Short mmCIF file of C-alpha atoms and ligand atoms in Angstrom, two decimals:
data_model
loop_
_atom_site.label_atom_id
_atom_site.label_comp_id
_atom_site.label_asym_id
_atom_site.label_seq_id
_atom_site.Cartn_x
_atom_site.Cartn_y
_atom_site.Cartn_z
CA MET A 10 -2.49 3.33 25.09
CA ILE A 11 -2.71 4.85 21.42
CA LYS A 12 -1.84 2.23 17.95
CA HIS A 13 -0.72 4.34 15.75
CA VAL A 14 0.15 2.76 12.14
CA LEU A 15 3.38 4.04 10.17
CA SER A 16 4.99 0.98 8.74
CA PRO A 17 3.49 -2.26 8.20
CA LEU A 18 5.96 -4.25 11.07
CA ASP A 19 4.22 -2.33 13.10
CA PHE A 20 2.23 -5.27 13.38
CA SER A 21 3.10 -8.69 14.17
CA VAL A 22 2.79 -11.45 11.39
CA GLN A 23 0.02 -12.88 13.51
CA GLU A 24 -1.99 -9.60 14.07
CA LEU A 25 -1.67 -9.45 10.17
CA GLU A 26 -3.50 -12.51 10.00
CA ASP A 27 -5.86 -11.78 12.25
CA LEU A 28 -6.48 -8.61 10.66
CA MET A 29 -7.12 -10.04 7.45
CA ASP A 30 -9.40 -12.51 8.76
CA LEU A 31 -11.55 -9.75 9.75
CA ALA A 32 -11.80 -8.36 6.60
CA ASN A 33 -12.84 -11.00 5.09
CA ASP A 34 -15.75 -11.44 7.44
CA ILE A 35 -16.42 -7.82 6.81
CA GLU A 36 -16.22 -8.49 3.32
CA LYS A 37 -18.88 -12.04 3.51
CA TYR A 38 -21.11 -9.96 6.59
CA PRO A 39 -21.01 -6.11 6.33
CA ASP A 40 -24.50 -6.01 7.84
CA LYS A 41 -22.74 -8.00 10.77
CA TYR A 42 -20.63 -4.07 11.07
CA ALA A 43 -23.29 -1.92 9.92
CA HIS A 44 -23.30 0.23 13.15
CA ALA A 45 -20.30 -1.09 14.90
CA CYS A 46 -18.39 2.63 14.83
CA ALA A 47 -21.78 5.14 15.20
CA GLY A 48 -20.24 8.54 16.74
CA LYS A 49 -16.47 7.99 15.11
CA GLN A 50 -15.75 10.17 13.17
CA LEU A 51 -12.32 9.63 11.09
CA ALA A 52 -10.20 13.07 9.80
CA THR A 53 -8.73 12.21 6.30
CA LEU A 54 -5.89 14.48 6.03
CA PHE A 55 -4.72 14.05 2.71
CA TYR A 56 -1.48 16.49 1.62
CA GLU A 57 -0.92 14.89 -1.73
CA PRO A 58 -3.35 13.56 -4.54
CA SER A 59 -4.85 10.34 -3.76
CA THR A 60 -8.24 8.71 -5.18
CA ARG A 61 -8.51 4.67 -3.81
CA THR A 62 -7.05 5.47 0.20
CA ARG A 63 -8.53 8.46 1.06
CA LEU A 64 -11.93 7.51 -0.29
CA SER A 65 -11.58 3.91 0.41
CA PHE A 66 -10.71 5.04 4.58
CA GLU A 67 -13.70 6.91 3.88
CA SER A 68 -15.64 4.77 2.42
CA ALA A 69 -14.89 2.31 4.99
CA MET A 70 -15.65 4.44 7.75
CA LEU A 71 -19.72 5.20 6.54
CA SER A 72 -19.97 2.33 6.30
CA LEU A 73 -19.22 1.18 9.53
CA GLY A 74 -21.48 3.61 10.18
CA GLY A 75 -19.33 6.40 11.43
CA ASN A 76 -18.56 10.27 9.96
CA VAL A 77 -15.71 11.35 8.31
CA LEU A 78 -13.53 14.85 8.04
CA GLY A 79 -10.91 16.06 6.23
CA PHE A 80 -9.29 18.01 3.28
CA ALA A 81 -7.68 16.48 0.12
CA SER A 82 -4.73 19.05 -0.57
CA ALA A 83 -2.86 21.23 1.18
CA ASP A 84 -3.91 24.24 -0.53
CA SER A 85 -7.32 23.82 1.14
CA SER A 86 -6.13 23.18 4.33
CA SER A 87 -4.35 25.98 6.66
CA ALA A 88 -1.05 24.28 5.87
CA ALA A 89 -1.08 26.98 2.43
CA LYS A 90 -0.90 29.26 5.25
CA GLY A 91 2.21 27.58 7.00
CA GLU A 92 0.39 25.69 9.79
CA SER A 93 3.20 22.77 10.85
CA VAL A 94 1.69 19.35 10.99
CA SER A 95 2.52 18.91 14.89
CA ASP A 96 -0.29 21.95 14.91
CA THR A 97 -2.58 20.23 12.63
CA ILE A 98 -3.15 17.16 14.09
CA ARG A 99 -3.10 18.95 17.97
CA VAL A 100 -6.05 20.88 16.63
CA ILE A 101 -7.14 17.23 14.58
CA SER A 102 -7.50 15.96 17.41
CA CYS A 103 -9.77 18.14 19.45
CA TYR A 104 -12.49 16.66 16.19
CA ALA A 105 -11.71 13.53 15.12
CA ASP A 106 -11.43 9.68 16.48
CA ILE A 107 -8.30 8.72 14.43
CA CYS A 108 -6.63 10.12 11.62
CA ALA A 109 -5.68 9.01 8.00
CA MET A 110 -2.63 11.19 6.75
CA ARG A 111 -0.91 11.42 3.48
CA HIS A 112 2.15 13.52 2.60
CA PRO A 113 4.97 14.91 0.68
CA LYS A 114 7.16 14.57 2.87
CA GLU A 115 8.97 11.37 4.70
CA GLY A 116 7.96 10.46 8.42
CA ALA A 117 5.54 13.55 8.75
CA PRO A 118 3.03 10.57 9.54
CA LEU A 119 5.70 9.73 12.38
CA VAL A 120 6.29 13.78 13.70
CA ALA A 121 1.85 14.00 13.52
CA SER A 122 1.77 10.55 15.92
CA MET A 123 4.31 12.27 18.82
CA LYS A 124 1.79 15.12 19.25
CA SER A 125 -1.45 13.13 18.28
CA SER A 126 -3.80 11.97 21.29
CA ILE A 127 -5.77 10.08 18.02
CA PRO A 128 -4.15 7.26 16.39
CA VAL A 129 -2.52 8.60 13.17
CA ILE A 130 -2.82 5.80 9.96
CA ASN A 131 0.23 6.45 7.43
CA ALA A 132 -1.72 6.84 4.29
CA GLY A 133 2.04 7.25 2.09
CA ASP A 134 4.78 9.62 3.17
CA GLY A 135 6.69 10.67 0.07
CA GLY A 136 9.12 7.60 -1.13
CA HIS A 137 8.79 5.72 1.96
CA GLN A 138 5.94 3.63 3.10
CA HIS A 139 2.05 3.04 2.92
CA PRO A 140 1.57 0.68 5.32
CA THR A 141 -2.39 0.23 4.64
CA GLN A 142 -1.29 -0.60 0.50
CA THR A 143 0.53 -3.24 1.96
CA MET A 144 -2.31 -4.79 3.89
CA THR A 145 -4.81 -4.32 0.83
CA ASP A 146 -1.79 -6.49 -0.42
CA LEU A 147 -1.15 -8.89 1.39
CA LEU A 148 -5.45 -9.97 1.77
CA SER A 149 -5.22 -10.01 -2.26
CA ILE A 150 -2.66 -12.46 -2.35
CA ARG A 151 -3.77 -14.34 0.68
CA SER A 152 -7.64 -13.70 -0.66
CA LEU A 153 -6.83 -14.99 -4.24
CA LYS A 154 -3.58 -17.42 -4.19
CA GLY A 155 -4.64 -18.95 -0.89
CA SER A 156 -1.69 -18.10 1.24
CA ILE A 157 1.24 -15.96 1.08
CA SER A 158 4.02 -18.16 1.35
CA ASN A 159 6.46 -20.16 -1.35
CA MET A 160 5.82 -17.18 -3.39
CA THR A 161 8.13 -16.06 -6.36
CA VAL A 162 7.66 -12.27 -6.29
CA GLY A 163 8.24 -10.01 -9.65
CA LEU A 164 7.47 -6.23 -8.29
CA CYS A 165 8.24 -4.22 -11.98
CA GLY A 166 8.68 -0.93 -12.71
CA ASP A 167 9.70 2.31 -10.66
CA LEU A 168 11.56 0.02 -7.21
CA LYS A 169 13.64 3.48 -6.48
CA PHE A 170 10.28 5.47 -5.89
CA GLY A 171 7.75 3.62 -5.09
CA ARG A 172 6.63 3.71 -1.75
CA THR A 173 4.63 0.63 -2.01
CA VAL A 174 6.87 -1.61 -3.24
CA HIS A 175 8.73 -1.17 -0.32
CA SER A 176 6.67 -1.38 2.55
CA LEU A 177 5.88 -4.77 0.55
CA ILE A 178 8.92 -5.49 0.55
CA ASN A 179 9.03 -5.40 4.48
CA ALA A 180 5.99 -6.96 5.28
CA LEU A 181 6.94 -10.23 2.46
CA VAL A 182 10.13 -10.85 4.21
CA ARG A 183 8.12 -12.05 7.43
CA TYR A 184 6.80 -15.01 4.97
CA PRO A 185 8.62 -18.42 4.12
CA GLY A 186 9.99 -19.41 1.07
CA ILE A 187 9.29 -15.83 -0.56
CA ASN A 188 11.91 -15.04 -3.33
CA PHE A 189 12.16 -11.29 -4.97
CA VAL A 190 12.79 -10.70 -8.88
CA LEU A 191 13.38 -6.78 -8.84
CA ILE A 192 12.37 -5.79 -12.44
CA SER A 193 13.61 -2.52 -13.15
CA PRO A 194 15.63 0.57 -14.96
CA PRO A 195 18.93 1.00 -13.55
CA GLU A 196 17.92 3.83 -12.83
CA LEU A 197 14.77 3.07 -10.99
CA ARG A 198 16.88 0.72 -8.72
CA VAL A 199 15.64 -0.80 -5.32
CA PRO A 200 17.27 1.22 -3.25
CA ASP A 201 20.94 0.52 -1.27
CA TYR A 202 18.93 0.46 2.00
CA ILE A 203 16.26 -2.12 1.55
CA ILE A 204 18.83 -4.92 -0.65
CA ASP A 205 20.96 -4.03 2.33
CA ASP A 206 18.62 -3.90 5.55
CA VAL A 207 15.64 -5.99 4.39
CA LEU A 208 16.56 -8.18 2.17
CA LYS A 209 19.87 -9.71 2.80
CA PRO A 210 19.81 -9.87 6.71
CA ASN A 211 17.25 -12.15 6.65
CA ASN A 212 18.22 -13.92 4.21
CA VAL A 213 15.88 -13.35 1.74
CA PRO A 214 16.71 -15.15 -2.28
CA TYR A 215 16.28 -11.77 -5.15
CA THR A 216 17.58 -11.59 -8.39
CA GLU A 217 17.81 -7.86 -10.46
CA CYS A 218 16.26 -7.96 -14.02
CA THR A 219 15.65 -5.28 -16.42
CA GLU A 220 13.41 -7.62 -18.78
CA LEU A 221 10.20 -8.35 -17.74
CA GLU A 222 9.72 -10.87 -20.27
CA GLU A 223 12.77 -12.77 -19.01
CA ALA A 224 11.52 -12.75 -15.56
CA MET A 225 7.42 -13.19 -16.62
CA PRO A 226 7.63 -17.42 -16.92
CA LYS A 227 9.03 -17.86 -13.24
CA LEU A 228 6.51 -15.39 -11.32
CA ASP A 229 3.44 -16.15 -9.28
CA ILE A 230 3.08 -12.86 -8.35
CA LEU A 231 3.84 -10.36 -10.94
CA TYR A 232 3.24 -6.52 -8.73
CA MET A 233 3.36 -4.15 -11.61
CA THR A 234 4.23 -0.02 -10.26
CA ARG A 235 3.78 3.40 -12.39
CA VAL A 236 7.12 5.31 -12.57
CA GLN A 237 6.65 7.95 -10.07
CA LYS A 238 6.21 11.22 -11.65
CA GLU A 239 5.73 13.55 -8.89
CA ARG A 240 9.40 12.11 -7.47
CA PHE A 241 11.58 12.90 -10.34
CA PHE A 242 13.76 16.21 -10.62
CA ASN A 243 13.85 16.56 -13.84
CA GLU A 244 10.95 16.53 -16.25
CA GLU A 245 13.15 14.84 -19.26
CA GLU A 246 14.52 11.50 -17.19
CA TYR A 247 10.89 10.60 -16.24
CA LEU A 248 9.53 10.91 -20.03
CA ARG A 249 12.55 8.87 -20.87
CA MET A 250 11.75 6.30 -18.47
CA LYS A 251 8.21 6.62 -18.08
CA ASP A 252 7.31 3.57 -20.60
CA SER A 253 10.05 1.20 -19.41
CA TYR A 254 7.71 -1.65 -19.27
CA ILE A 255 4.13 -2.25 -20.42
CA LEU A 256 2.61 -5.34 -19.99
CA ASP A 257 0.12 -6.84 -22.16
CA ARG A 258 -1.18 -9.35 -23.97
CA ALA A 259 1.59 -11.04 -25.57
CA LYS A 260 3.87 -10.54 -22.07
CA MET A 261 0.93 -12.77 -20.40
CA GLU A 262 1.05 -15.15 -22.73
CA LEU A 263 4.12 -15.89 -21.00
CA ALA A 264 3.55 -16.69 -17.16
CA LYS A 265 1.74 -19.08 -15.39
CA LYS A 266 -1.84 -19.88 -16.07
CA ASP A 267 -3.01 -19.30 -12.52
CA MET A 268 0.07 -15.75 -11.71
CA LEU A 269 -1.69 -13.49 -9.73
CA VAL A 270 -0.68 -9.37 -11.70
CA LEU A 271 -1.53 -6.69 -9.08
CA HIS A 272 -0.64 -2.72 -9.05
CA PRO A 273 -1.66 -0.70 -6.30
CA LEU A 274 -2.87 1.81 -9.14
CA PRO A 275 -3.75 4.55 -9.72
CA ARG A 276 -1.37 3.31 -14.00
CA VAL A 277 -0.87 5.57 -16.37
CA ASN A 278 0.77 3.01 -19.31
CA GLU A 279 2.12 0.42 -17.42
CA ILE A 280 -0.26 -2.10 -17.90
CA SER A 281 -2.14 -2.09 -21.38
CA VAL A 282 -5.78 -2.73 -20.53
CA GLU A 283 -6.36 -5.30 -23.30
CA VAL A 284 -5.16 -7.65 -19.87
CA ASP A 285 -7.36 -6.29 -17.60
CA ASP A 286 -10.15 -8.88 -19.11
CA ASP A 287 -7.50 -11.52 -18.46
CA PRO A 288 -8.41 -13.76 -15.22
CA ARG A 289 -5.14 -13.50 -13.97
CA ALA A 290 -5.46 -9.60 -13.72
CA ALA A 291 -6.75 -8.76 -9.76
CA TYR A 292 -5.77 -4.81 -9.53
CA PHE A 293 -9.62 -3.61 -9.12
CA LYS A 294 -10.72 -6.46 -7.23
CA GLN A 295 -6.97 -5.63 -4.69
CA ALA A 296 -8.41 -2.04 -4.63
CA GLN A 297 -11.49 -3.07 -3.35
CA TYR A 298 -9.97 -5.10 -0.36
CA GLY A 299 -8.17 -1.88 0.46
CA LYS A 300 -11.88 -0.82 2.10
CA TYR A 301 -12.50 -4.31 4.00
CA ILE A 302 -8.80 -4.20 5.08
CA ARG A 303 -9.27 -0.36 6.07
CA MET A 304 -12.53 -1.05 8.04
CA ALA A 305 -10.50 -4.18 10.05
CA LEU A 306 -7.91 -1.47 11.01
CA ILE A 307 -10.32 1.15 11.84
CA LEU A 308 -12.53 -1.38 14.09
CA THR A 309 -9.11 -2.56 15.20
CA LEU A 310 -7.50 0.79 16.10
CA LEU A 311 -10.45 2.04 17.46
CA ARG A 312 -10.82 -0.79 20.07
CA LEU A 313 -14.16 -2.29 18.39
CA SER A 314 -16.74 -4.72 18.44
CA GLY A 315 -14.70 -7.37 16.52
CA ALA A 316 -11.18 -6.03 16.61
CA VAL A 317 -8.31 -8.12 16.66
CA PRO A 318 -6.39 -8.33 19.73
CA MET A 319 -3.55 -5.72 19.44
CA GLU A 320 0.37 -5.89 21.14
CA LEU A 321 0.33 -2.26 22.84
CA PRO A 322 3.20 -0.44 21.94
CA SER A 323 5.64 -0.11 25.49
N1 CP B 3 -2.74 2.89 -4.26
C1 CP B 3 -3.00 4.26 -3.95
O1 CP B 3 -2.57 4.68 -2.69
O2 CP B 3 -3.47 5.22 -4.84
P1 CP B 3 -3.90 6.75 -4.81
O3 CP B 3 -2.91 7.29 -4.94
O4 CP B 3 -5.02 6.82 -5.26
O5 CP B 3 -4.11 6.67 -3.13
#
């Protein structure tokens, strides 16, 4: 039975804990895993731009002793000639053992998984989900704060189109003592389906506000996000929204001494570079955790030595 990863909820909390344990072990003892994927191939099928996700997947596979193939844009694949995702994945299944797919259309990795004979990992689908970023975020929080529970988490910026935010909320509601402060302009509020289908049914406390300064003193974690230019239909609207929040040294003065600043990256203007040297700024370390959790995920989906035991789909 093949396990695909389309949402962070495809793993139980225990399975995620086990994946994070494995990622921490990989970080500590990389040599132990250096040949674990010898003879295996990862395909990266990226129909949308990426730096971290694609390259961390590729770096992960290479560091496990495997090989990589793939494309970095729809234009450089036969999608440009009109090939469907379903046909592409049937072909890629002949060439690779596992694949990571990013696509601008929500649900494209799900469609691919239905025709695939290899594990498909959703590497970001439209404004929907980005499960491996969420695993990266959870690993960053657990490694740097010691626990994922009992936190006030501020999510700031584009909460409407930011798929990393949607995935992270879905994942965090499963941990005890989490409450959210949702900081956005009214136009970029978190979608109603997240409030109605995720926060309310799980009785997770949340408040919404428009001012970052007001939220800062309460937060244990501040998760900044970029305004997602590529999801706007109207350039003028994007330009009006793009600098809604800029985290700078003055705002950091309002925060707890041990607050963690995370950002899935890339950043544009929303975190001033003067914050980078603050010991609470963890976004580059977070990008590094992205490689370790993807190494753990590849090992596990391929059921190779060291892999986490998983519930199989029925
Ligand atoms: N965090 C993230 O998904 O970055 P990329 O778009 O560069 O992959």
